[in-house]
XYZ file of C-alpha atoms in Angstrom:
259
model
C 20.616 3.980 0.145
C 21.896 7.519 0.526
C 23.517 7.504 3.980
C 25.448 10.622 4.977
C 28.144 10.732 7.657
C 28.909 14.207 8.965
C 30.455 16.258 11.746
C 30.605 19.941 12.640
C 33.076 22.112 14.548
C 31.728 25.136 16.385
C 32.933 28.372 17.898
C 31.792 29.267 21.436
C 29.871 32.312 22.569
C 32.035 35.300 23.407
C 30.772 36.824 26.647
C 31.439 39.412 29.344
C 32.331 37.828 32.657
C 33.344 39.369 35.991
C 35.153 36.225 37.073
C 36.076 32.712 35.959
C 35.328 29.311 37.466
C 33.171 26.213 37.082
C 29.962 27.436 38.711
C 29.251 30.779 37.106
C 25.849 31.900 35.908
C 25.967 34.196 32.902
C 22.722 35.659 31.511
C 22.196 35.941 27.721
C 22.639 39.723 28.037
C 26.358 39.059 28.594
C 26.798 37.603 25.114
C 29.043 39.763 22.931
C 29.049 37.415 19.945
C 26.810 34.412 19.295
C 28.360 30.997 18.757
C 28.677 29.852 15.146
C 29.594 26.848 13.035
C 33.210 26.946 11.916
C 33.063 24.044 9.480
C 31.068 21.005 8.465
C 32.533 17.875 6.860
C 30.741 14.912 5.346
C 31.027 11.831 3.178
C 28.605 9.442 1.517
C 28.567 5.814 2.566
C 30.929 3.598 0.542
C 32.547 6.670 -1.051
C 36.118 7.726 -0.263
C 35.923 11.498 -0.725
C 35.312 13.673 2.330
C 33.808 17.087 1.585
C 34.029 20.244 3.677
C 32.565 23.720 4.004
C 33.822 26.459 6.315
C 32.744 29.899 7.424
C 33.738 32.812 5.194
C 36.439 35.438 5.744
C 34.040 37.401 7.947
C 33.401 34.262 10.026
C 29.807 34.087 8.830
C 28.309 30.581 8.595
C 25.312 31.464 6.405
C 26.745 30.306 3.070
C 28.057 27.128 4.706
C 24.576 26.310 5.971
C 22.845 27.095 2.686
C 25.094 24.646 0.878
C 25.025 21.887 3.484
C 21.233 21.939 3.790
C 21.103 21.039 0.099
C 23.324 18.051 0.838
C 21.152 16.977 3.791
C 18.051 16.985 1.612
C 19.690 14.401 -0.668
C 20.294 11.990 2.238
C 17.943 9.239 3.371
C 19.743 8.928 6.709
C 22.150 11.215 8.589
C 24.803 9.641 10.807
C 26.652 11.578 13.512
C 28.057 10.960 16.990
C 25.745 12.759 19.427
C 24.045 14.058 16.300
C 20.492 14.108 17.691
C 21.365 16.234 20.696
C 24.210 18.331 19.291
C 24.934 18.458 15.549
C 21.387 18.466 14.161
C 20.155 20.969 16.758
C 23.140 23.215 16.096
C 22.411 23.151 12.371
C 18.726 23.842 12.903
C 19.442 26.708 15.336
C 21.897 28.449 13.034
C 19.524 27.909 10.102
C 16.632 29.601 11.880
C 18.964 32.476 12.779
C 19.738 32.975 9.089
C 16.129 32.081 8.055
C 17.338 29.080 6.069
C 14.821 26.277 5.569
C 16.034 23.131 7.355
C 13.962 19.905 7.206
C 11.609 19.685 10.192
C 12.186 15.933 10.339
C 15.371 14.116 9.434
C 16.109 10.400 9.653
C 19.155 9.920 11.862
C 21.444 7.259 13.296
C 23.174 8.561 16.416
C 26.210 6.404 17.190
C 26.422 7.872 20.706
C 22.855 6.778 21.504
C 23.525 3.333 20.083
C 26.732 2.906 22.087
C 25.005 3.942 25.329
C 21.973 1.736 24.771
C 23.607 -1.407 23.480
C 27.027 -1.593 25.152
C 28.997 -0.876 28.305
C 32.066 0.926 26.993
C 34.354 2.604 29.530
C 33.694 5.785 27.569
C 31.153 6.596 24.879
C 33.338 9.231 23.255
C 33.971 8.661 19.564
C 37.748 8.651 20.026
C 37.622 5.960 22.721
C 35.203 3.720 20.819
C 37.247 4.007 17.615
C 40.423 3.013 19.427
C 38.622 0.259 21.374
C 37.396 -1.225 18.084
C 40.771 -0.697 16.410
C 39.428 1.418 13.544
C 41.306 4.684 14.111
C 41.544 7.654 16.430
C 40.997 11.381 16.514
C 43.661 13.836 15.354
C 45.375 15.605 18.249
C 44.535 19.323 18.161
C 46.528 20.669 21.070
C 43.359 21.737 22.841
C 41.302 24.924 22.865
C 44.243 26.957 21.544
C 43.363 25.771 18.021
C 39.854 27.236 18.412
C 41.273 30.537 19.674
C 43.654 30.782 16.702
C 40.830 29.933 14.292
C 38.565 32.617 15.759
C 41.444 35.090 15.501
C 41.607 34.549 11.746
C 44.579 32.171 11.551
C 44.176 30.447 8.145
C 46.538 27.611 9.034
C 44.565 26.910 12.204
C 41.325 26.905 10.224
C 42.735 24.308 7.835
C 43.885 22.199 10.790
C 40.330 22.449 12.148
C 38.890 21.219 8.847
C 41.388 18.340 8.682
C 40.481 17.397 12.253
C 36.792 17.389 11.358
C 37.363 15.328 8.209
C 39.172 12.652 10.189
C 36.251 12.517 12.622
C 33.933 11.726 9.711
C 36.204 8.922 8.523
C 36.380 7.205 11.917
C 32.659 7.854 12.437
C 31.815 5.669 9.435
C 34.167 2.945 10.632
C 32.604 2.961 14.100
C 29.136 2.895 12.528
C 30.075 -0.151 10.443
C 31.053 -2.038 13.593
C 28.152 -0.928 15.807
C 25.490 -1.574 13.180
C 26.155 -5.315 13.323
C 25.024 -5.405 16.959
C 22.267 -2.798 17.312
C 18.754 -2.197 16.013
C 18.540 -0.583 12.602
C 16.923 2.822 12.097
C 16.322 2.487 8.367
C 15.366 -0.660 6.449
C 17.850 -0.515 3.571
C 16.157 -3.357 1.712
C 12.862 -1.452 1.553
C 14.675 1.764 0.588
C 16.198 -0.152 -2.324
C 12.771 -1.378 -3.429
C 12.823 -4.805 -1.788
C 10.378 -6.558 0.517
C 10.607 -6.331 4.309
C 12.218 -9.767 4.467
C 15.256 -8.451 2.571
C 18.290 -7.445 4.630
C 17.705 -4.378 6.775
C 21.391 -3.412 6.580
C 22.637 -4.092 3.052
C 19.422 -4.810 1.101
C 20.523 -8.281 0.018
C 17.905 -10.904 -0.855
C 20.336 -13.702 0.016
C 18.826 -14.242 3.470
C 17.785 -17.274 5.528
C 15.355 -18.253 8.257
C 17.097 -18.280 11.644
C 14.464 -19.442 14.145
C 11.340 -18.090 15.829
C 10.683 -15.818 18.765
C 7.378 -15.491 20.602
C 6.356 -12.385 22.556
C 4.569 -12.481 25.928
C 1.312 -11.787 24.059
C 1.867 -14.822 21.830
C 2.858 -12.975 18.672
C 5.190 -15.060 16.532
C 8.177 -13.343 14.951
C 10.537 -14.994 12.511
C 14.258 -14.384 12.879
C 16.191 -13.783 9.673
C 19.901 -13.673 8.932
C 21.698 -12.117 5.956
C 24.164 -14.410 4.206
C 26.076 -11.417 2.829
C 26.623 -9.089 5.821
C 25.585 -11.350 8.717
C 22.959 -8.980 10.123
C 20.015 -10.476 11.992
C 16.469 -9.122 12.359
C 12.897 -10.325 12.804
C 9.778 -10.146 10.631
C 6.067 -10.839 11.001
C 4.368 -13.995 9.753
C 2.818 -12.342 6.710
C 6.231 -11.090 5.602
C 7.767 -14.497 6.246
C 5.168 -16.111 3.968
C 6.204 -13.742 1.194
C 9.811 -14.782 1.787
C 8.842 -18.472 1.441
C 6.908 -17.759 -1.751
C 9.916 -15.920 -3.160
C 12.314 -18.722 -2.291
C 10.212 -21.849 -2.811
C 7.144 -20.777 -4.719
C 3.564 -20.886 -3.371
C 3.431 -22.470 0.109
C 0.639 -23.384 2.464
C -0.223 -20.871 5.156
C 0.319 -23.388 7.962
C 3.975 -23.765 6.971
C 4.680 -20.553 8.889
C 3.178 -21.798 12.179
C 1.630 -18.357 12.585
């Protein structure tokens, strides 16, 4: 399973504005310089190294995008916090600007969506969830001043930005590892690894056990499974459950499944 954890840091639009405040409408004609991607950092699941790419000396993100798209095409699932709404759309938008081919469909796991849907955290920000779960915290940047220094060509500030982004990727994977135990899976790892659908959806293990039945309001019987290796639970259809029984015990009668 090629699962990629990533994060991006971006520079804002530079615009003309007659005044400042919270409720100001600025038309696109006021844009002096379009927003860009400053850096992107990523790591592969179960690997320790965190990679990074950053904009060039002219603050152009084209080369960064060309290289990272190659990485994305190697992944079977992309993991990011608010990735569906922010990171992936940012990447796609900057790619179309530079006429770089970005996959029209990518398999994602958005930890922000999962936290909102499955839990009631006081905050769904990555930093809060990481600290709540005791798996780390974000690096303190000192605020927007770091972005200003980076956009002004400060090399030290740029490196601090990259280090900040790398740390986000590290805690992202740790948060993912905790959330995944309690939420629906997006990718069946067992099938990706060449196994049957009764194999573990999370780690691909075949050391799994029957864990009870569930019946829908239409009368469809589902069979609950539990992984003995990672503890993940999921459900499968009767036909898949019969294949599990055949694998574990040899040929069994159809009525053994109660389906």
